[in-house]
Amino acid sequence: MSGIKRIYACKSSAEAGMIISLLNSEGFNPLDLDTSSHVGFAGADIWYYVQIPEKQYELAKNFLMQNNFKDVI
């Protein structure tokens, strides 16, 4: 069964949009920020998470790490 995994934690929606755009340009299929889940209660979770299909996770993770993106999860 293939699912969705979080791949990157962003401090703003703008940063998340940039990571999503970069992954798209490299042929990956991250979820749009508008359709991915983000719930924070009273500041408990201030991160925006970029999510990607599980089958693409390892390749996308390696791509981000090789390009010095440090908030890969």
mmCIF file of N, CA and C in Angstrom, residues 8-49:
data_model
loop_
_atom_site.group_PDB
_atom_site.id
_atom_site.type_symbol
_atom_site.label_atom_id
_atom_site.label_comp_id
_atom_site.label_asym_id
_atom_site.label_seq_id
_atom_site.Cartn_x
_atom_site.Cartn_y
_atom_site.Cartn_z
ATOM 1 N N TYR A 8 9.514 17.452 4.365
ATOM 2 C CA TYR A 8 10.209 18.694 4.714
ATOM 3 C C TYR A 8 9.349 19.541 5.629
ATOM 4 N N ALA A 9 9.978 20.135 6.631
ATOM 5 C CA ALA A 9 9.289 21.021 7.572
ATOM 6 C C ALA A 9 9.684 22.463 7.267
ATOM 7 N N CYS A 10 8.688 23.313 7.024
ATOM 8 C CA CYS A 10 8.921 24.710 6.655
ATOM 9 C C CYS A 10 8.340 25.637 7.712
ATOM 10 N N LYS A 11 8.979 26.789 7.870
ATOM 11 C CA LYS A 11 8.524 27.763 8.857
ATOM 12 C C LYS A 11 7.460 28.701 8.316
ATOM 13 N N SER A 12 7.238 28.669 7.006
ATOM 14 C CA SER A 12 6.215 29.540 6.411
ATOM 15 C C SER A 12 5.607 28.853 5.196
ATOM 16 N N SER A 13 4.431 29.330 4.817
ATOM 17 C CA SER A 13 3.793 28.773 3.621
ATOM 18 C C SER A 13 4.588 29.145 2.372
ATOM 19 N N ALA A 14 5.259 30.299 2.393
ATOM 20 C CA ALA A 14 6.076 30.707 1.245
ATOM 21 C C ALA A 14 7.253 29.750 1.050
ATOM 22 N N GLU A 15 7.903 29.373 2.146
ATOM 23 C CA GLU A 15 9.009 28.421 2.069
ATOM 24 C C GLU A 15 8.506 27.067 1.564
ATOM 25 N N ALA A 16 7.366 26.628 2.072
ATOM 26 C CA ALA A 16 6.787 25.359 1.623
ATOM 27 C C ALA A 16 6.488 25.411 0.125
ATOM 28 N N GLY A 17 5.950 26.528 -0.340
ATOM 29 C CA GLY A 17 5.668 26.693 -1.762
ATOM 30 C C GLY A 17 6.918 26.593 -2.610
ATOM 31 N N MET A 18 8.036 27.141 -2.108
ATOM 32 C CA MET A 18 9.300 27.079 -2.835
ATOM 33 C C MET A 18 9.804 25.636 -2.925
ATOM 34 N N ILE A 19 9.718 24.898 -1.827
ATOM 35 C CA ILE A 19 10.161 23.500 -1.825
ATOM 36 C C ILE A 19 9.279 22.663 -2.751
ATOM 37 N N ILE A 20 7.979 22.891 -2.705
ATOM 38 C CA ILE A 20 7.043 22.176 -3.582
ATOM 39 C C ILE A 20 7.370 22.461 -5.047
ATOM 40 N N SER A 21 7.619 23.715 -5.373
ATOM 41 C CA SER A 21 7.959 24.096 -6.745
ATOM 42 C C SER A 21 9.264 23.438 -7.190
ATOM 43 N N LEU A 22 10.256 23.433 -6.318
ATOM 44 C CA LEU A 22 11.538 22.807 -6.636
ATOM 45 C C LEU A 22 11.360 21.310 -6.891
ATOM 46 N N LEU A 23 10.632 20.649 -6.017
ATOM 47 C CA LEU A 23 10.400 19.211 -6.204
ATOM 48 C C LEU A 23 9.633 18.932 -7.496
ATOM 49 N N ASN A 24 8.629 19.753 -7.793
ATOM 50 C CA ASN A 24 7.895 19.604 -9.059
ATOM 51 C C ASN A 24 8.824 19.747 -10.252
ATOM 52 N N SER A 25 9.725 20.725 -10.209
ATOM 53 C CA SER A 25 10.629 20.973 -11.337
ATOM 54 C C SER A 25 11.604 19.822 -11.552
ATOM 55 N N GLU A 26 11.808 19.008 -10.516
ATOM 56 C CA GLU A 26 12.706 17.855 -10.620
ATOM 57 C C GLU A 26 11.965 16.550 -10.915
ATOM 58 N N GLY A 27 10.655 16.663 -11.199
ATOM 59 C CA GLY A 27 9.888 15.487 -11.589
ATOM 60 C C GLY A 27 9.205 14.743 -10.454
ATOM 61 N N PHE A 28 9.268 15.291 -9.246
ATOM 62 C CA PHE A 28 8.572 14.682 -8.113
ATOM 63 C C PHE A 28 7.138 15.198 -8.076
ATOM 64 N N ASN A 29 6.306 14.564 -7.268
ATOM 65 C CA ASN A 29 4.886 14.920 -7.198
ATOM 66 C C ASN A 29 4.440 15.242 -5.775
ATOM 67 N N PRO A 30 4.963 16.335 -5.196
ATOM 68 C CA PRO A 30 4.519 16.693 -3.847
ATOM 69 C C PRO A 30 3.068 17.160 -3.857
ATOM 70 N N LEU A 31 2.405 17.014 -2.713
ATOM 71 C CA LEU A 31 1.040 17.514 -2.593
ATOM 72 C C LEU A 31 1.068 19.037 -2.600
ATOM 73 N N ASP A 32 0.048 19.638 -3.203
ATOM 74 C CA ASP A 32 -0.097 21.088 -3.121
ATOM 75 C C ASP A 32 -0.328 21.458 -1.670
ATOM 76 N N LEU A 33 0.202 22.584 -1.260
ATOM 77 C CA LEU A 33 0.039 23.016 0.125
ATOM 78 C C LEU A 33 -1.429 23.186 0.482
ATOM 79 N N ASP A 34 -2.245 23.597 -0.498
ATOM 80 C CA ASP A 34 -3.675 23.792 -0.248
ATOM 81 C C ASP A 34 -4.405 22.492 0.065
ATOM 82 N N THR A 35 -3.890 21.369 -0.433
ATOM 83 C CA THR A 35 -4.578 20.095 -0.214
ATOM 84 C C THR A 35 -3.917 19.229 0.848
ATOM 85 N N SER A 36 -2.734 19.619 1.302
ATOM 86 C CA SER A 36 -2.080 18.828 2.342
ATOM 87 C C SER A 36 -2.585 19.250 3.713
ATOM 88 N N SER A 37 -2.454 18.347 4.657
ATOM 89 C CA SER A 37 -2.986 18.643 5.990
ATOM 90 C C SER A 37 -2.037 19.550 6.764
ATOM 91 N N HIS A 38 -2.586 20.534 7.422
ATOM 92 C CA HIS A 38 -1.831 21.393 8.332
ATOM 93 C C HIS A 38 -2.796 21.886 9.394
ATOM 94 N N VAL A 39 -2.594 21.394 10.585
ATOM 95 C CA VAL A 39 -3.454 21.810 11.689
ATOM 96 C C VAL A 39 -2.565 22.213 12.848
ATOM 97 N N GLY A 40 -2.770 23.407 13.333
ATOM 98 C CA GLY A 40 -2.049 23.854 14.511
ATOM 99 C C GLY A 40 -3.033 24.419 15.506
ATOM 100 N N PHE A 41 -2.877 24.048 16.739
ATOM 101 C CA PHE A 41 -3.773 24.528 17.787
ATOM 102 C C PHE A 41 -2.992 25.406 18.747
ATOM 103 N N ALA A 42 -3.381 26.670 18.820
ATOM 104 C CA ALA A 42 -2.778 27.608 19.770
ATOM 105 C C ALA A 42 -1.258 27.613 19.678
ATOM 106 N N GLY A 43 -0.747 27.538 18.467
ATOM 107 C CA GLY A 43 0.695 27.586 18.265
ATOM 108 C C GLY A 43 1.423 26.294 18.584
ATOM 109 N N ALA A 44 0.705 25.211 18.796
ATOM 110 C CA ALA A 44 1.339 23.945 19.157
ATOM 111 C C ALA A 44 2.191 23.379 18.022
ATOM 112 N N ASP A 45 1.804 23.609 16.802
ATOM 113 C CA ASP A 45 2.563 23.120 15.648
ATOM 114 C C ASP A 45 2.651 24.252 14.645
ATOM 115 N N ILE A 46 3.813 24.883 14.586
ATOM 116 C CA ILE A 46 3.962 26.067 13.736
ATOM 117 C C ILE A 46 4.548 25.744 12.367
ATOM 118 N N TRP A 47 4.762 24.490 12.080
ATOM 119 C CA TRP A 47 5.401 24.088 10.835
ATOM 120 C C TRP A 47 4.384 23.838 9.723
ATOM 121 N N TYR A 48 4.842 24.054 8.501
ATOM 122 C CA TYR A 48 4.111 23.664 7.293
ATOM 123 C C TYR A 48 4.892 22.484 6.731
ATOM 124 N N TYR A 49 4.210 21.385 6.487
ATOM 125 C CA TYR A 49 4.890 20.180 6.041
ATOM 126 C C TYR A 49 4.659 19.935 4.558
#
